[in-house]
Structure formats: structure tokens, C-alpha cells
Amino acid sequence: MNKNTELIKHVPIFSQLEQSALEKIASITVERKYRKGTIIFMEGDKGEALYFIKSGKVKISKNSNDGRELILNIYGSGDVFAEVTLFNDVMYPATAEVMEDAVVGIIMNTDLEALVRHNADLALQIIKILNKRLYMSQMKLKQMALSDTYVRTAEVLIKLAKDHGVEKDGIIELRLNLSRQELANMIGTARETVSRALSQFKKEGSIEISGKKIIIQNMEKLKGWLQA
Amino acid sequence: MNKNTELIKHVPIFSQLEQSALEKIASITVERKYRKGTIIFMEGDKGEALYFIKSGKVKISKNSNDGRELILNIYGSGDVFAEVTLFNDVMYPATAEVMEDAVVGIIMNTDLEALVRHNADLALQIIKILNKRLYMSQMKLKQMALSDTYVRTAEVLIKLAKDHGVEKDGIIELRLNLSRQELANMIGTARETVSRALSQFKKEGSIEISGKKIIIQNMEKLKGWLQA
DNA sequence: AATTTCATGTGATTTGTATCACTTTCCAAT
DNA sequence: ATTGGAAAGTGATACAAATCACATGAAATT
């Protein structure tokens, strides 16, 4: 129980809450381990829980019926996901797949909803996170509508570096195990186009590539691609 | 005061609240009229209020610095907008412009925040609306990434018909005063492409066009374009 | 009503990017 | 280490959609 409280304290949306609320949340949280490749839930499944990540990475994506994929986000430690099904009794609007072995906290919607109804602080935290998500989503829409593929590629790299990169004296290492195809599915473009963009960024000295690892050598140069 | 309460009752996010809350909201709401073309706020302005529409239409858009525009949404009577700046102390992430003379209710963030902190019901309503917005935004992202321009055009027409159309024995009339350029800016395409798509839809008998007015003659046929 | 100005439709052309085709590289299994 | 199979890089081609160009139509201004 105490261990759970510690865990929950490190999740941003909960961290501001007072001790008693933390303990309540801890008491309704179930911890679970998932192996890489596991589907936590699929788009269309009944939405019944909120998840937060203790460790590992989770990919959130939508698929079209002709098999194409759009990756909406990649979440890591401390992030919450599936928050959209709270209070809504809707299906999950996207699929969650484990990219790196993960330990995840799970809170059933019914339990959390009961709590939120009496804890405005918690509601506020949820509002904040939804605000942020909405903001990001609209930014992406703008990029998708108004930027070309190389710019979008740079944008995604920069975002990934910020969220998941590890800085080592000036350079940032990105060790997500993303295939080019998956990167393309985040950017909304073709595998080959990503290859070409990365080659370009490499040639100009912005990044360095060794297999799946991408090193951002010169963030400023990469940011030079941004526009809009 | 009583008049305001009536007004507020018809706004979905408030309508579920109990009388005392309604009255409080009414007491902190300012009503204001705007003429067509007025900019209510601009992207980057300090976010300080939440708005809801009593009558008229408001266009929410983002602009790139090379002058191109992406229209995120068009809101009408009963809709809330600028909800993203609640509890966040951020700038408006988009611009709000009046498309049709509008009467708008304005609630200062500070006032509403104080209220929400002690009214979990209200917080829930806000969460619900954010959920819906996020869902819509992600749907759009998927469309933008995975559908071609004609499909997106059909999708936007269908959405506009649902939100703003007037049904008259089977056919739906769309009388938004949107230029082709603006339609294109909703779809994320070029003016000319929209013209061609509309011509196509007209030729196949899905719609009828007379100036800015678009009549959806055969919704089923138009929906035939949808995919994914 | 006449004239100017702006919005729209539509063909022609260009451009960006998806797709195809193939080679090379990487990784896993033996 | 060797081999087989998938993922990645890259040139060639095809295609959708942007852009250009212009004619037509509608709306605003005088």
C-alpha cells in the first residue's frame, strides 16, 4: 500500500494531491506488468480504466480498415493514458501497445469517477492534462495540414527528443525502438520518405544514425527546419 | 439575472447543474454582442475567459506565419469555446473570429475557476467537453493523415451539415457563409481542389450548390465517400 | 445601371510525395 | 561464423494535389 502511494506521487496528475487523496488512489490502483508487444486495449474496446506508466513505453495509435496506422503518441514513465474514457462511457478511441516492457498502474473508471466527484483538485488535474493533450493534438493538426514531410519529420524528432531523449553533454540520444515504418506512421508519411529525410538531416550534420538509435548532434540546426 | 439563468440553462455544459450553481454562473457571466468579422481573441493573446454562444457563429483557427490558415472548428449556438485556457494560465492557442453576428456569454477564468474548485459537477462537465474535443481532434488527425482530399471534403461537409445544417424534408441546407477558401482551410487543401470536389459531388447528385449555400440532396451517397 | 473588385470554376502544368523496384544492411536463428 | 529473412536506403516512376493561368460569375462601389 505504501509502496503504491510512492508510485502515485510521481505521476504528475496526482502529485499535487494531498496525502489522503493519494492513499485513496493507491488503494484503488492495480499494478500490472506487460511485455513488449502486448496490446493493452484496442480501439473499439469498452473503455473501463485509466492507466499510468511507472516504467516502459506505450504506443497509442489509430488504424484505418485498410491496415494503415497513425501513431498519436508514445508515452513513457509518469504519463497517463486512456483518460478520454473517464465520465464518458465510450470505447477507447485508439489502441495501446507496449513498446518496451512496462509496469503500469490501472484505475478502474468507476472507482476513479467516484473519487473525482468528491475531489475537485483531482478533477482540475484531469482538466489540465486534457487541456495539454488537446493543445498538442491541435498543434499536430496544424503541422499535418500546413507543413511538408521533412518539416514534420524534424518536428517529430524534436518532440521525441524532448519526451524520451537522454542528454549527454550537449547531444541527445533517442533510443526508442521505433522502426522507420513506425516513425512514418507518427509523421503521416511513407517509410521511404522518412529514410530520405533522415539521410538529409544526417548529411547536414543535424543528427547521427546508428540503427534504431538516433543522436541529435545539432538541435539548433534541426530546429532550423521548423516553420509555421 | 433571471434572464441570464435562462440563457445558461441552454448551454449543454451547464444545463445539468443545479439551480444554485446556475445562478452563480449567471452572476459571473457577461453578455456581449459581436459583429461579423470581429476578432474576439487572437492566438497568442493572454487567455482570460471562457465563452459560450447564445446566437451566431464563431470560427476558431490557427495561422501559420506565411499567412496560411487552418480552421479547427466552427461553433454555433450552445457551444463553448476557449475552454483550454481554464486552469492553465496559457495563451489562446487559436484565433476566434465572428462569422455571423453573435451574442456571446463571457466568464472570466478566475471567476469560473473559483466556482469549479468547489463544484465537482461543473468540473465533470468540463472534463466531458474536453474529452469530446480531444476525440474530434484525433479523428481529424487520422483523416488528415490517411484520407485523400475528396474524402476529407465529404467528411467536412457531413460534419458541417450535422452541426449547422437545417433539415427540410429529407434534404439538408447549409447556409454558413463560408468561402471556398475557408472550406479549403478547414479541409487542409487548396481552394481549387475544393471546387473540383464539390463539382464532383454535384455531378453525382449528392449535393446541390447555389452560391455559398450548399444543399445535401443525398446524404447516403455523400457518406459513400467515407472510409477508414 | 455601370464599373470595378473579388470569388469561383476549370484546364494546363508543376511539384511533392507515394509507390515500385532493387540493393544493401542489419539482426536472428542455426 | 553462416545463412536466411526482415528492415532500411535509394533511384526511377506514377500519381495526387498544389500551383498557375485565365475565363466566368457574383458582389460591392460609384
Coordinates of C-alpha atoms (C1' of nucleotides) in Angstrom, one line a residue:
Chain A
M1 CA 0.0 0.0 0.0
N2 CA 2.7 2.4 1.0
K3 CA 4.7 1.4 -2.0
N4 CA 1.8 2.3 -4.2
T5 CA 1.5 5.7 -2.7
E6 CA 5.1 6.4 -3.5
L7 CA 4.5 5.3 -7.1
I8 CA 1.5 7.5 -7.4
K9 CA 3.2 10.6 -6.1
H10 CA 5.5 10.5 -9.1
V11 CA 2.7 10.7 -11.5
P12 CA 2.2 14.4 -12.4
I13 CA -1.5 14.4 -12.4
F14 CA -1.6 13.0 -8.9
S15 CA 1.5 14.6 -7.4
Q16 CA -0.3 17.8 -6.3
L17 CA -2.9 16.0 -4.3
E18 CA -2.9 15.8 -0.5
Q19 CA -1.9 12.7 1.3
S20 CA -5.4 11.3 2.0
A21 CA -6.3 11.5 -1.7
L22 CA -3.0 9.8 -2.7
E23 CA -3.8 7.0 -0.3
K24 CA -7.3 6.6 -1.7
I25 CA -5.9 6.5 -5.2
A26 CA -3.3 4.0 -4.2
S27 CA -6.0 1.8 -2.7
I28 CA -7.9 1.6 -6.0
T29 CA -4.8 1.2 -8.2
V30 CA -3.8 -2.2 -9.5
E31 CA -0.2 -2.6 -10.8
R32 CA 0.5 -4.7 -13.7
K33 CA 3.4 -5.7 -15.9
Y34 CA 3.2 -6.0 -19.6
R35 CA 5.7 -7.5 -22.0
K36 CA 6.7 -5.7 -25.2
G37 CA 4.2 -6.2 -27.9
T38 CA 1.2 -6.7 -25.7
I39 CA -1.9 -4.9 -26.7
I40 CA -3.3 -3.3 -23.5
F41 CA -6.5 -2.3 -25.2
M42 CA -7.7 -1.9 -28.7
E43 CA -9.6 0.9 -30.4
G44 CA -13.3 0.0 -30.0
D45 CA -12.9 -1.9 -26.8
K46 CA -15.1 -0.8 -23.9
G47 CA -13.2 2.0 -22.1
E48 CA -13.1 1.0 -18.5
A49 CA -9.9 2.2 -16.9
L50 CA -7.3 4.9 -16.7
Y51 CA -3.6 3.9 -17.0
F52 CA -0.4 5.5 -15.9
I53 CA 3.1 4.3 -16.6
K54 CA 5.6 3.5 -14.0
S55 CA 8.2 2.3 -16.4
G56 CA 8.4 1.3 -20.1
K57 CA 6.9 2.8 -23.2
V58 CA 3.4 2.6 -24.6
K59 CA 2.3 3.5 -28.1
I60 CA -1.1 4.9 -28.8
S61 CA -2.4 4.5 -32.3
K62 CA -5.4 4.5 -34.6
N63 CA -5.7 2.2 -37.5
S64 CA -7.7 2.5 -40.7
N65 CA -9.5 -0.5 -42.0
D66 CA -7.1 -0.9 -44.9
G67 CA -4.4 -1.6 -42.4
R68 CA -2.7 1.8 -42.3
E69 CA -1.7 3.2 -38.9
L70 CA -1.4 6.6 -37.4
I71 CA 0.6 6.8 -34.2
L72 CA -0.9 9.5 -32.0
N73 CA 1.6 9.4 -29.2
I74 CA 4.3 7.5 -27.4
Y75 CA 4.0 7.7 -23.6
G76 CA 6.7 6.9 -21.0
S77 CA 7.2 6.9 -17.3
G78 CA 4.8 9.3 -15.4
D79 CA 2.4 9.6 -18.3
V80 CA -1.3 8.9 -18.1
F81 CA -3.3 7.5 -21.0
A82 CA -6.9 6.5 -21.8
E83 CA -8.0 9.5 -19.8
V84 CA -10.6 10.1 -22.5
T85 CA -13.0 7.4 -21.4
L86 CA -13.4 8.9 -17.9
F87 CA -17.0 10.0 -17.3
N88 CA -17.9 9.2 -20.9
D89 CA -18.8 5.6 -21.1
V90 CA -17.3 5.4 -24.6
M91 CA -15.0 3.0 -26.3
Y92 CA -11.3 3.5 -26.4
P93 CA -10.6 5.8 -29.4
A94 CA -7.2 4.3 -30.0
T95 CA -5.1 1.2 -29.4
A96 CA -2.4 1.0 -26.7
E97 CA 0.5 -1.3 -27.4
V98 CA 3.5 -1.9 -25.2
M99 CA 6.7 -0.9 -27.0
E100 CA 9.1 -1.6 -24.1
D101 CA 8.3 -3.9 -21.2
A102 CA 6.2 -1.8 -18.9
V103 CA 4.9 -1.5 -15.4
V104 CA 1.5 0.2 -15.5
G105 CA -0.9 1.4 -12.8
I106 CA -4.5 0.8 -13.6
I107 CA -7.5 2.5 -12.1
M108 CA -11.0 1.4 -13.0
N109 CA -13.1 4.3 -14.3
T110 CA -15.9 3.6 -11.9
D111 CA -13.5 3.8 -8.9
L112 CA -11.8 7.0 -10.1
E113 CA -15.0 8.7 -11.1
A114 CA -16.4 8.2 -7.6
L115 CA -13.3 9.8 -6.2
V116 CA -13.2 12.7 -8.7
R117 CA -16.8 13.6 -7.8
H118 CA -15.7 14.5 -4.4
N119 CA -12.3 15.8 -5.1
A120 CA -12.3 18.9 -7.2
D121 CA -8.5 19.1 -7.0
L122 CA -8.3 15.8 -8.8
A123 CA -10.8 17.0 -11.4
L124 CA -8.6 20.0 -12.0
Q125 CA -5.6 17.9 -12.7
I126 CA -7.5 15.9 -15.2
I127 CA -8.8 19.1 -16.8
K128 CA -5.2 20.3 -17.1
I129 CA -4.0 17.1 -18.7
L130 CA -6.8 17.1 -21.2
N131 CA -6.0 20.8 -22.0
K132 CA -2.5 19.8 -22.7
R133 CA -3.5 16.9 -24.9
L134 CA -5.9 19.0 -26.8
Y135 CA -3.3 21.6 -27.4
M136 CA -0.8 19.1 -28.7
S137 CA -3.4 17.5 -30.9
Q138 CA -4.3 20.8 -32.5
M139 CA -0.6 21.6 -33.0
K140 CA -0.2 18.4 -34.8
L141 CA -3.3 19.1 -36.9
K142 CA -1.8 22.3 -37.9
Q143 CA 1.5 20.7 -38.8
M144 CA -0.1 18.0 -40.7
A145 CA -2.2 20.5 -42.7
L146 CA 0.4 23.1 -43.3
S147 CA 3.9 21.6 -43.2
D148 CA 5.7 19.3 -45.7
T149 CA 7.1 15.9 -44.8
Y150 CA 10.7 17.0 -44.0
V151 CA 9.5 19.7 -41.6
R152 CA 7.1 17.2 -40.0
T153 CA 9.8 14.7 -39.6
A154 CA 12.0 17.3 -37.9
E155 CA 9.1 18.2 -35.7
V156 CA 8.5 14.7 -34.6
L157 CA 12.2 14.1 -33.9
I158 CA 12.3 17.2 -31.7
K159 CA 9.2 16.2 -29.8
L160 CA 10.5 12.7 -29.3
A161 CA 13.9 14.0 -28.2
K162 CA 12.1 16.2 -25.6
D163 CA 9.9 13.4 -24.3
H164 CA 12.1 10.4 -24.5
G165 CA 15.7 11.6 -25.3
V166 CA 18.6 11.3 -22.9
E167 CA 21.0 14.2 -22.9
K168 CA 24.7 13.6 -22.7
D169 CA 26.9 16.7 -22.8
G170 CA 25.0 18.6 -25.4
I171 CA 23.9 15.8 -27.7
I172 CA 20.6 14.0 -27.2
E173 CA 20.2 10.3 -27.6
L174 CA 17.0 8.7 -28.8
R175 CA 16.8 5.0 -28.1
L176 CA 13.2 4.3 -28.8
N177 CA 12.9 1.1 -30.7
L178 CA 10.9 2.6 -33.5
S179 CA 11.1 1.2 -37.0
R180 CA 11.2 3.6 -39.9
Q181 CA 7.7 2.5 -40.7
E182 CA 6.5 3.4 -37.2
L183 CA 8.3 6.8 -37.4
A184 CA 6.5 7.3 -40.7
N185 CA 3.2 6.4 -39.0
M186 CA 3.8 9.1 -36.5
I187 CA 4.6 11.7 -39.2
G188 CA 1.8 10.6 -41.6
T189 CA 4.1 9.8 -44.4
A190 CA 5.8 6.9 -46.1
R191 CA 8.7 4.8 -44.8
E192 CA 10.9 5.8 -47.7
T193 CA 10.2 9.5 -47.2
V194 CA 11.4 9.2 -43.6
S195 CA 14.6 7.5 -44.8
R196 CA 15.3 10.3 -47.1
A197 CA 14.5 13.0 -44.5
L198 CA 16.8 11.3 -42.0
S199 CA 19.6 11.0 -44.6
Q200 CA 19.2 14.6 -45.3
F201 CA 19.4 15.6 -41.7
K202 CA 22.4 13.3 -41.3
K203 CA 24.2 14.8 -44.3
E204 CA 23.7 18.3 -43.0
G205 CA 25.1 17.2 -39.6
S206 CA 21.9 17.7 -37.5
I207 CA 21.7 14.0 -36.5
E208 CA 23.6 10.8 -36.5
I209 CA 22.1 7.4 -37.0
S210 CA 23.2 4.0 -35.9
G211 CA 20.5 1.6 -36.5
K212 CA 17.4 2.4 -34.4
K213 CA 19.4 4.8 -32.3
I214 CA 19.2 8.4 -33.4
I215 CA 21.6 11.0 -32.0
I216 CA 20.7 14.6 -32.2
Q217 CA 24.0 16.3 -32.7
N218 CA 22.8 19.8 -33.5
M219 CA 19.4 20.6 -32.2
E220 CA 19.6 24.2 -33.4
K221 CA 20.2 23.1 -37.0
L222 CA 17.3 20.6 -36.7
K223 CA 15.1 23.3 -35.3
G224 CA 16.0 25.4 -38.4
W225 CA 13.6 23.2 -40.3
L226 CA 10.6 24.4 -38.2
Q227 CA 8.4 26.9 -39.6
A228 CA 4.7 27.9 -39.4
Chain B
M1 CA -30.2 38.0 -13.6
N2 CA -33.1 35.7 -14.3
K3 CA -32.7 36.2 -18.0
N4 CA -29.1 35.1 -17.7
T5 CA -30.0 32.0 -15.9
E6 CA -32.3 31.0 -18.7
L7 CA -29.6 31.6 -21.2
I8 CA -27.1 29.5 -19.3
K9 CA -29.5 26.6 -18.9
H10 CA -29.4 26.1 -22.6
V11 CA -25.7 25.7 -22.7
P12 CA -25.0 21.9 -22.6
I13 CA -22.1 22.1 -20.2
F14 CA -24.1 24.0 -17.7
S15 CA -27.6 22.5 -18.2
Q16 CA -27.1 19.6 -15.9
L17 CA -26.2 21.8 -12.9
E18 CA -28.5 22.5 -10.1
Q19 CA -30.3 25.8 -9.7
S20 CA -27.9 27.4 -7.2
A21 CA -24.9 26.7 -9.5
L22 CA -26.7 28.1 -12.5
E23 CA -27.4 31.3 -10.6
K24 CA -23.8 31.6 -9.6
I25 CA -22.7 31.2 -13.1
A26 CA -25.3 33.7 -14.3
S27 CA -24.0 36.2 -11.8
I28 CA -20.4 36.0 -13.2
T29 CA -21.4 35.9 -16.8
V30 CA -21.2 39.0 -19.0
E31 CA -23.2 39.0 -22.2
R32 CA -21.8 40.7 -25.2
K33 CA -22.7 41.3 -28.8
Y34 CA -20.2 41.0 -31.6
R35 CA -20.5 42.0 -35.3
K36 CA -19.5 39.7 -38.1
G37 CA -15.8 39.9 -38.7
T38 CA -14.8 40.9 -35.2
I39 CA -11.8 39.1 -33.7
I40 CA -12.8 38.0 -30.2
F41 CA -9.3 37.0 -29.4
M42 CA -6.2 36.1 -31.3
E43 CA -3.8 33.2 -31.0
G44 CA -1.2 34.3 -28.6
D45 CA -3.4 36.6 -26.6
K46 CA -3.4 36.0 -22.9
G47 CA -6.2 33.5 -22.2
E48 CA -8.5 35.0 -19.6
A49 CA -12.1 33.9 -20.3
L50 CA -14.4 31.1 -21.4
Y51 CA -17.0 31.9 -23.9
F52 CA -20.3 30.3 -24.9
I53 CA -22.5 31.2 -27.8
K54 CA -26.1 32.3 -27.5
S55 CA -26.5 33.0 -31.1
G56 CA -24.3 33.5 -34.2
K57 CA -21.3 31.6 -35.4
V58 CA -17.7 31.7 -34.4
K59 CA -14.7 30.4 -36.3
I60 CA -11.7 29.0 -34.5
S61 CA -8.5 28.9 -36.5
K62 CA -4.7 28.7 -36.3
N63 CA -2.5 30.6 -38.7
S64 CA 1.0 30.0 -39.9
N65 CA 3.3 32.9 -40.2
D66 CA 3.3 32.7 -44.0
G67 CA -0.3 33.6 -43.9
R68 CA -1.9 30.2 -44.3
E69 CA -4.9 29.2 -42.1
L70 CA -6.2 26.1 -40.6
I71 CA -9.8 26.3 -39.4
L72 CA -10.2 24.0 -36.4
N73 CA -13.9 24.4 -35.8
I74 CA -16.9 26.5 -36.4
Y75 CA -19.1 26.9 -33.3
G76 CA -22.7 27.8 -33.0
S77 CA -25.4 28.4 -30.5
G78 CA -24.9 26.5 -27.3
D79 CA -21.2 25.8 -27.9
V80 CA -18.4 26.7 -25.6
F81 CA -15.0 27.8 -26.7
A82 CA -11.7 28.8 -25.3
E83 CA -12.1 26.2 -22.6
V84 CA -8.5 25.2 -23.0
T85 CA -7.2 28.2 -21.0
L86 CA -9.0 27.3 -17.9
F87 CA -6.7 26.5 -15.0
N88 CA -3.7 26.7 -17.3
D89 CA -2.7 30.3 -17.5
V90 CA -1.7 30.0 -21.1
M91 CA -2.3 31.9 -24.2
Y92 CA -5.2 31.2 -26.5
P93 CA -3.9 28.5 -28.9
A94 CA -6.1 29.8 -31.7
T95 CA -8.0 32.8 -33.0
A96 CA -11.7 33.3 -32.6
E97 CA -13.5 35.3 -35.3
V98 CA -17.2 36.1 -35.6
M99 CA -18.6 34.7 -38.8
E100 CA -22.2 35.7 -38.1
D101 CA -23.3 38.4 -35.8
A102 CA -23.1 36.8 -32.4
V103 CA -24.3 37.1 -28.8
V104 CA -21.8 35.5 -26.5
G105 CA -21.6 34.8 -22.8
I106 CA -18.2 35.5 -21.3
I107 CA -17.0 34.2 -18.0
M108 CA -13.6 35.2 -16.7
N109 CA -11.3 32.3 -15.9
T110 CA -10.6 33.5 -12.4
D111 CA -14.3 33.6 -11.6
L112 CA -15.1 30.2 -13.2
E113 CA -12.0 28.6 -11.7
A114 CA -13.1 29.6 -8.2
L115 CA -16.5 28.1 -8.9
V116 CA -15.2 24.9 -10.3
R117 CA -12.9 24.3 -7.3
H118 CA -16.0 23.8 -5.2
N119 CA -18.3 22.2 -7.7
A120 CA -17.2 18.8 -8.9
D121 CA -20.2 18.5 -11.1
L122 CA -19.1 21.5 -13.1
A123 CA -15.6 20.1 -13.3
L124 CA -17.1 16.9 -14.7
Q125 CA -18.9 18.8 -17.4
I126 CA -15.7 20.5 -18.4
I127 CA -13.9 17.2 -18.5
K128 CA -16.6 15.7 -20.7
I129 CA -16.4 18.6 -23.1
L130 CA -12.6 18.3 -23.3
N131 CA -12.9 14.6 -23.9
K132 CA -15.2 15.2 -26.8
R133 CA -13.0 17.9 -28.3
L134 CA -9.9 15.7 -27.9
Y135 CA -11.7 12.8 -29.6
M136 CA -12.8 15.0 -32.5
S137 CA -9.3 16.4 -32.9
Q138 CA -7.8 12.9 -33.0
M139 CA -10.4 11.8 -35.6
K140 CA -9.4 14.8 -37.7
L141 CA -5.7 13.9 -37.4
K142 CA -6.4 10.5 -38.6
Q143 CA -8.4 11.8 -41.5
M144 CA -5.8 14.3 -42.4
A145 CA -3.1 11.6 -42.3
L146 CA -4.9 8.8 -44.0
S147 CA -7.6 10.2 -46.3
D148 CA -7.4 11.9 -49.6
T149 CA -8.8 15.4 -50.3
Y150 CA -12.2 14.3 -51.8
V151 CA -12.8 12.1 -48.8
R152 CA -11.9 14.8 -46.4
T153 CA -14.1 17.2 -48.2
A154 CA -17.0 14.9 -47.9
E155 CA -16.2 14.4 -44.3
V156 CA -16.2 18.1 -43.6
L157 CA -19.5 18.6 -45.4
I158 CA -21.1 15.9 -43.4
K159 CA -19.8 17.3 -40.1
L160 CA -20.9 20.8 -41.1
A161 CA -24.3 19.5 -42.0
K162 CA -24.7 17.8 -38.7
D163 CA -23.6 20.8 -36.7
H164 CA -25.0 23.7 -38.7
G165 CA -27.4 22.2 -41.3
V166 CA -31.1 22.8 -41.4
E167 CA -33.2 19.8 -42.4
K168 CA -36.2 20.3 -44.7
D169 CA -38.0 17.2 -45.7
G170 CA -35.0 14.9 -46.3
I171 CA -32.6 17.4 -47.6
I172 CA -30.2 19.4 -45.5
E173 CA -29.4 23.0 -46.2
L174 CA -26.0 24.5 -45.2
R175 CA -26.1 28.3 -45.1
L176 CA -22.8 29.0 -43.5
N177 CA -21.2 31.9 -45.2
L178 CA -18.0 30.0 -45.9
S179 CA -15.9 30.9 -48.9
R180 CA -14.3 28.1 -50.9
Q181 CA -11.0 29.2 -49.5
E182 CA -12.3 28.9 -46.0
L183 CA -13.7 25.5 -46.7
A184 CA -10.3 24.5 -48.1
N185 CA -8.8 25.8 -44.9
M186 CA -11.0 23.5 -42.9
I187 CA -10.1 20.6 -45.0
G188 CA -6.4 21.3 -45.3
T189 CA -6.3 21.6 -49.1
A190 CA -6.4 24.2 -51.8
R191 CA -9.3 26.3 -52.9
E192 CA -9.3 24.8 -56.4
T193 CA -9.4 21.3 -55.0
V194 CA -12.5 22.0 -53.0
S195 CA -14.1 23.5 -56.1
R196 CA -13.4 20.3 -58.0
A197 CA -14.6 18.0 -55.2
L198 CA -17.9 20.0 -54.9
S199 CA -18.3 19.8 -58.7
Q200 CA -17.9 16.1 -58.5
F201 CA -20.4 15.7 -55.6
K202 CA -22.8 17.8 -57.6
K203 CA -22.4 15.8 -60.7
E204 CA -23.1 12.6 -58.9
G205 CA -26.2 14.1 -57.3
S206 CA -25.0 14.2 -53.7
I207 CA -25.2 17.9 -53.3
E208 CA -26.6 21.0 -55.0
I209 CA -24.9 24.3 -54.9
S210 CA -26.2 27.8 -55.2
G211 CA -23.5 30.3 -54.3
K212 CA -22.5 29.9 -50.7
K213 CA -25.5 27.7 -50.0
I214 CA -24.9 24.0 -50.2
I215 CA -27.8 21.6 -50.2
I216 CA -27.1 18.0 -49.3
Q217 CA -29.5 16.1 -51.6
N218 CA -28.3 12.6 -50.9
M219 CA -26.6 12.2 -47.7
E220 CA -26.1 8.4 -48.2
K221 CA -24.3 9.0 -51.4
L222 CA -22.1 11.5 -49.8
K223 CA -21.4 9.2 -47.0
G224 CA -20.3 6.6 -49.6
W225 CA -17.1 8.6 -49.8
L226 CA -16.2 7.9 -46.2
Q227 CA -13.7 5.2 -45.5
A228 CA -11.2 4.3 -42.8
Chain C
dA1 C1' -27.0 50.7 -64.2
dA2 C1' -22.1 50.7 -64.9
dT3 C1' -17.7 49.6 -63.4
dT4 C1' -14.6 47.7 -60.5
dT5 C1' -13.3 44.2 -57.4
dC6 C1' -13.3 39.9 -55.6
dA7 C1' -14.7 34.9 -55.6
dT8 C1' -15.2 30.8 -58.2
dG9 C1' -14.8 27.0 -61.8
dT10 C1' -11.8 24.7 -64.7
dG11 C1' -7.9 23.5 -67.8
dA12 C1' -2.7 23.1 -68.0
dT13 C1' 1.5 22.5 -65.7
dT14 C1' 4.5 21.6 -61.9
dT15 C1' 5.7 19.7 -57.7
dG16 C1' 5.9 16.8 -53.7
dT17 C1' 5.5 12.5 -52.2
dA18 C1' 3.7 7.8 -52.6
dT19 C1' 4.7 3.8 -54.8
dC20 C1' 7.6 0.5 -57.1
dA21 C1' 11.8 -2.0 -57.7
dC22 C1' 16.0 -3.2 -56.3
dT23 C1' 20.2 -3.4 -53.4
dT24 C1' 22.3 -3.2 -49.1
dT25 C1' 22.4 -3.5 -44.2
dC26 C1' 21.1 -5.4 -40.1
dC27 C1' 19.6 -9.0 -37.0
dA28 C1' 18.2 -13.6 -35.6
dA29 C1' 18.4 -18.3 -35.9
dT30 C1' 21.0 -22.1 -36.8
Chain D
dA1 C1' 30.7 -17.8 -38.3
dT2 C1' 26.9 -18.7 -41.8
dT3 C1' 22.7 -18.2 -43.6
dG4 C1' 18.0 -16.5 -44.1
dG5 C1' 14.8 -13.0 -43.6
dA6 C1' 13.3 -8.6 -42.5
dA7 C1' 14.2 -3.7 -42.3
dA8 C1' 16.4 0.2 -44.4
dG9 C1' 18.4 3.1 -48.2
dT10 C1' 17.9 4.8 -52.7
dG11 C1' 16.9 5.5 -57.7
dA12 C1' 13.0 5.5 -61.0
dT13 C1' 8.3 6.1 -61.9
dA14 C1' 3.5 7.3 -61.1
dC15 C1' 0.1 10.0 -59.3
dA16 C1' -2.5 13.2 -56.4
dA17 C1' -2.9 17.6 -55.5
dA18 C1' -0.7 22.3 -55.5
dT19 C1' 0.0 25.9 -58.3
dC20 C1' -0.5 28.7 -62.3
dA21 C1' -3.4 30.9 -65.6
dC22 C1' -7.4 32.5 -67.2
dA23 C1' -12.4 32.9 -68.1
dT24 C1' -16.7 33.5 -65.9
dG25 C1' -19.7 34.9 -62.4
dA26 C1' -21.1 37.5 -58.3
dA27 C1' -20.9 41.4 -55.2
dA28 C1' -19.6 45.7 -53.9
dT29 C1' -18.8 50.7 -55.1
dT30 C1' -19.6 54.6 -57.5

